[in-house]
Short mmCIF file of C-alpha atoms in Angstrom, two decimals:
data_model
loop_
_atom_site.label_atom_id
_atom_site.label_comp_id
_atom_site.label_asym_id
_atom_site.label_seq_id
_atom_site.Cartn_x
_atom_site.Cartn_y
_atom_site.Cartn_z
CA UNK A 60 13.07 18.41 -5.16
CA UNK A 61 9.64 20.35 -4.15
CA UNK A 62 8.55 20.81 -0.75
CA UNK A 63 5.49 19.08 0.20
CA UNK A 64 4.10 22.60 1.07
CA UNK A 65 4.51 23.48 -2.56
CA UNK A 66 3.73 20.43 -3.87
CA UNK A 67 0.27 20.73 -1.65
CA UNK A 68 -0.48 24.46 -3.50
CA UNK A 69 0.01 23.18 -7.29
CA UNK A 70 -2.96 22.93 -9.11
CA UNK A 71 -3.95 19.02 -9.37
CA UNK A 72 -2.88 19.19 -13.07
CA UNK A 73 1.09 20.18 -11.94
CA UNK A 74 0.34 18.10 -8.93
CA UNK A 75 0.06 15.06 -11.17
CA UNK A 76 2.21 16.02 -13.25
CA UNK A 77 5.29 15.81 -10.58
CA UNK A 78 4.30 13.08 -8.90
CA UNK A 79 3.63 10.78 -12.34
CA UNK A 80 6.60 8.94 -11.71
CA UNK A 81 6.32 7.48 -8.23
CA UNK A 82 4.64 4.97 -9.62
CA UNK A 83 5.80 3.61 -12.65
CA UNK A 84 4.05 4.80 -15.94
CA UNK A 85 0.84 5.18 -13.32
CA UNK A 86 -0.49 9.00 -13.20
CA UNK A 87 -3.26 7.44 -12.32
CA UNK A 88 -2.55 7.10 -8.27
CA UNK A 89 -1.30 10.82 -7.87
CA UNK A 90 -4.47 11.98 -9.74
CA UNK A 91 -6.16 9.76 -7.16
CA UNK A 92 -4.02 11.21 -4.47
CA UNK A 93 -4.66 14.73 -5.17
CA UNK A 94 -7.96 14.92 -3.80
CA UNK A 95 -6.73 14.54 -0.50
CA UNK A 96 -4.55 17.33 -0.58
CA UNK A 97 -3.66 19.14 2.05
CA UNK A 98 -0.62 16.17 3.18
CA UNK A 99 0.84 16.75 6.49
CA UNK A 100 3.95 14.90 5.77
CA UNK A 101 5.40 12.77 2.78
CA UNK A 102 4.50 9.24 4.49
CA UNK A 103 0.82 10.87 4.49
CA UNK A 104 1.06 11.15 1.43
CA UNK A 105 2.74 7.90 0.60
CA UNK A 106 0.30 6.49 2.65
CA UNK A 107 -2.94 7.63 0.24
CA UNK A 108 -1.10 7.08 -2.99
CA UNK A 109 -0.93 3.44 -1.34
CA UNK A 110 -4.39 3.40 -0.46
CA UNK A 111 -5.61 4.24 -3.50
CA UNK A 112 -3.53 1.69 -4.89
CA UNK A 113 -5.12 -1.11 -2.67
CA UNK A 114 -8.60 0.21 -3.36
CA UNK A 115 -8.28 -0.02 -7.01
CA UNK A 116 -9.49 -2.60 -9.14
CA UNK A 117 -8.16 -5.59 -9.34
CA UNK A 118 -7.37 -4.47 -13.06
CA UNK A 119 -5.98 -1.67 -12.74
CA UNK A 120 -3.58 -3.05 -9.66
CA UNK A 121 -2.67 -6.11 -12.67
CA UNK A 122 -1.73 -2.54 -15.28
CA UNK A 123 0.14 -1.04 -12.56
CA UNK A 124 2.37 -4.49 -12.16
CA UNK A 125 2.60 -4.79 -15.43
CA UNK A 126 3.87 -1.49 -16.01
CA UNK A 127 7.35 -2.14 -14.52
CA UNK A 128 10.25 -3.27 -16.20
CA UNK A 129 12.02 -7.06 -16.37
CA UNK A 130 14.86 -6.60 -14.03
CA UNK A 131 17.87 -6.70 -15.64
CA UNK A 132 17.06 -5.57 -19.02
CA UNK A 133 20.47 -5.30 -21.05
CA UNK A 134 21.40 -3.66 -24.35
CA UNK A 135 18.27 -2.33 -26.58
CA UNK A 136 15.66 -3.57 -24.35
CA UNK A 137 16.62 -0.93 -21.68
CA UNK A 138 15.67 1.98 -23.39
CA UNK A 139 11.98 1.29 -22.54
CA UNK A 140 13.11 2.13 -19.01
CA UNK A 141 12.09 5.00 -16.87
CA UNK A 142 14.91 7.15 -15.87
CA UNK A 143 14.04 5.88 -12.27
CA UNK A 144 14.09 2.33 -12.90
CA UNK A 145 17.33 2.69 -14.52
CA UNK A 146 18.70 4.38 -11.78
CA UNK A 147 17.59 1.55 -9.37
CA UNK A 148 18.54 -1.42 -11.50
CA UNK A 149 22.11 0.18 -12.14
CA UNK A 150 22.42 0.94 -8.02
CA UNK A 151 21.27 -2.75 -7.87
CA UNK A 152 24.55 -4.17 -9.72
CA UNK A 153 22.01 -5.33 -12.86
CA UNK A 154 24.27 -3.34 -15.12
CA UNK A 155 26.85 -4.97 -14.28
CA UNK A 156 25.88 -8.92 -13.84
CA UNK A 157 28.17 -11.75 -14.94
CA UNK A 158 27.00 -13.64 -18.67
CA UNK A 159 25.61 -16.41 -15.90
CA UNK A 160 23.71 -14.03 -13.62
CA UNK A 161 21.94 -12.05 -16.64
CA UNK A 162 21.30 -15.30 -18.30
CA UNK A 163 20.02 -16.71 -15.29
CA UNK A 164 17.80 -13.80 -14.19
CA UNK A 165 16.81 -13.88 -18.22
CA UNK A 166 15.81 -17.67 -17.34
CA UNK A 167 13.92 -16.37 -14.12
CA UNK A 168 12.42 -13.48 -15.40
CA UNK A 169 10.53 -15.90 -18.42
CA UNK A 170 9.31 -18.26 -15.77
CA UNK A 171 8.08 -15.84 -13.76
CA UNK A 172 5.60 -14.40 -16.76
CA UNK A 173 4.88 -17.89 -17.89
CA UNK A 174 3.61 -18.76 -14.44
CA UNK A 175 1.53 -15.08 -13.07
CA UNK A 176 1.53 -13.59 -16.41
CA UNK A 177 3.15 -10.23 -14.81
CA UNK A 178 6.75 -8.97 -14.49
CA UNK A 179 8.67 -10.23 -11.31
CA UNK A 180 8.87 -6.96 -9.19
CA UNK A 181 11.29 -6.04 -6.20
CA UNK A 182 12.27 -3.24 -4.64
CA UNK A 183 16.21 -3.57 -5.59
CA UNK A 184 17.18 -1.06 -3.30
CA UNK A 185 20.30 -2.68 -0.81
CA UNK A 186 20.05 -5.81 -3.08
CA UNK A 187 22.37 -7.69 -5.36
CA UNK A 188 22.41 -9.41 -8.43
CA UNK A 189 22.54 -12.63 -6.27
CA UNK A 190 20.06 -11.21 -3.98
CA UNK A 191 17.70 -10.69 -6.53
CA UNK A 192 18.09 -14.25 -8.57
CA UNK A 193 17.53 -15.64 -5.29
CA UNK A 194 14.56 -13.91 -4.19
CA UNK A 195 13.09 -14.48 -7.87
CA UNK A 196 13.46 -17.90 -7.45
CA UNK A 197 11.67 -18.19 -3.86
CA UNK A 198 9.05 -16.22 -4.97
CA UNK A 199 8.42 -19.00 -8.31
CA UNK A 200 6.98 -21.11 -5.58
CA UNK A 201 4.36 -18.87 -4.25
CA UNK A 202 0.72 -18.95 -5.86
CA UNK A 203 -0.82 -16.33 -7.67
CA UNK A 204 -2.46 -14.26 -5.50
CA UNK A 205 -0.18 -14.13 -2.41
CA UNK A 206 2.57 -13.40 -5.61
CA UNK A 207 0.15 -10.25 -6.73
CA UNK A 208 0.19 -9.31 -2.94
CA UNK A 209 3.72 -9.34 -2.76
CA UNK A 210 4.33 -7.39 -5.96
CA UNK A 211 1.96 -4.43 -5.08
CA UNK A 212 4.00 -4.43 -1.75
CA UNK A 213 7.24 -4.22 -3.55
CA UNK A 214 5.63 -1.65 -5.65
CA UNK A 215 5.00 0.47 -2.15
CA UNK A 216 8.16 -0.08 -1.10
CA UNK A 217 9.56 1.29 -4.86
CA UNK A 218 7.31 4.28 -4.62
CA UNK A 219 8.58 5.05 -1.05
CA UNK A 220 12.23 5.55 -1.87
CA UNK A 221 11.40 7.51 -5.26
CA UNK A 222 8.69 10.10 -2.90
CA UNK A 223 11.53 10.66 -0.56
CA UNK A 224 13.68 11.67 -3.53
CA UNK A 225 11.26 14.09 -4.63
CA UNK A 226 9.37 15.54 -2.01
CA UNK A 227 10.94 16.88 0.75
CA UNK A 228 9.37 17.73 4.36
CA UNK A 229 11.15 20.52 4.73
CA UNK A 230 9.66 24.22 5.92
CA UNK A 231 6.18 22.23 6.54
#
């Protein structure tokens, strides 16, 4: 963990370069972010690697979707995953889903890119295998753009719990 004192004294380069992470295979929004540098607090800067996130194109928002994981990835196909979307899926109970839920989310998961041509994204945090196959299957019935919407918001929500495990308020 780095202080977000320290973190505001790194040269952009290291700056970047510990905040890559936050959002997922995206150095992009902490290069953005580091411009604004000095932060007064982790939500400000939360709040600008957001920003920056809803003023990008509407191509590069579609590259950051599509640079997260399926959930529930099993055997081989999980070693594509960050070490902090592991972490998340396997606090989620994805590790460890019945034949009929990973099927099932499988099934989901395949519909979903047929229909928005993007991952299904969701901040798994406090959710459950039958939380998530649920929520995948509401979201099937929403249209395309309120669906993008609602993935960059998961994807603020994702990059909220992994700044708090890396920056830290403290002596600010």
């Amino acid at each position: 963990m780095i202080t977000l004192g320290e973190l505001n004294m790194l040269p952009a380069h290291e700056f970047v370069a510990r905040l890559a992470g936050i959002f997922e295979h995206s150095p992009w929004v902490a290069a953005r972010a580091a411009a604004a540098r000095p932060f007064e607090s982790s939500q400000h800067l939360l709040a600008v690697m957001r920003t920056a996130v809803a003023e990008a194109t509407p191509e590069k928002q579609l590259a950051l979707i599509r640079a997260h994981p399926p959930l529930g990835l099993r055997g081989r196909a999980r070693t594509g995953l960050t070490a902090a979307s592991s972490r998340e899926q396997r606090g989620a109970g994805l590790e460890a889903c019945t034949p009929d839920e990973a099927a099932r989310l499988d099934e989901l998961n395949a519909a979903y890119v047929e229909k928005f041509a993007m991952p299904f994204v969701l901040a798994v945090r406090g959710h459950t295998p039958q939380s998530i196959i649920a929520t995948c299957e509401r979201r099937l019935a929403n249209d395309a753009v309120s669906e993008r919407r609602t993935a960059l918001h998961e994807i603020g929500m994702i990059a909220g719990y992994r700044l708090a495990e890396v920056v830290s308020d403290a002596g600010n």
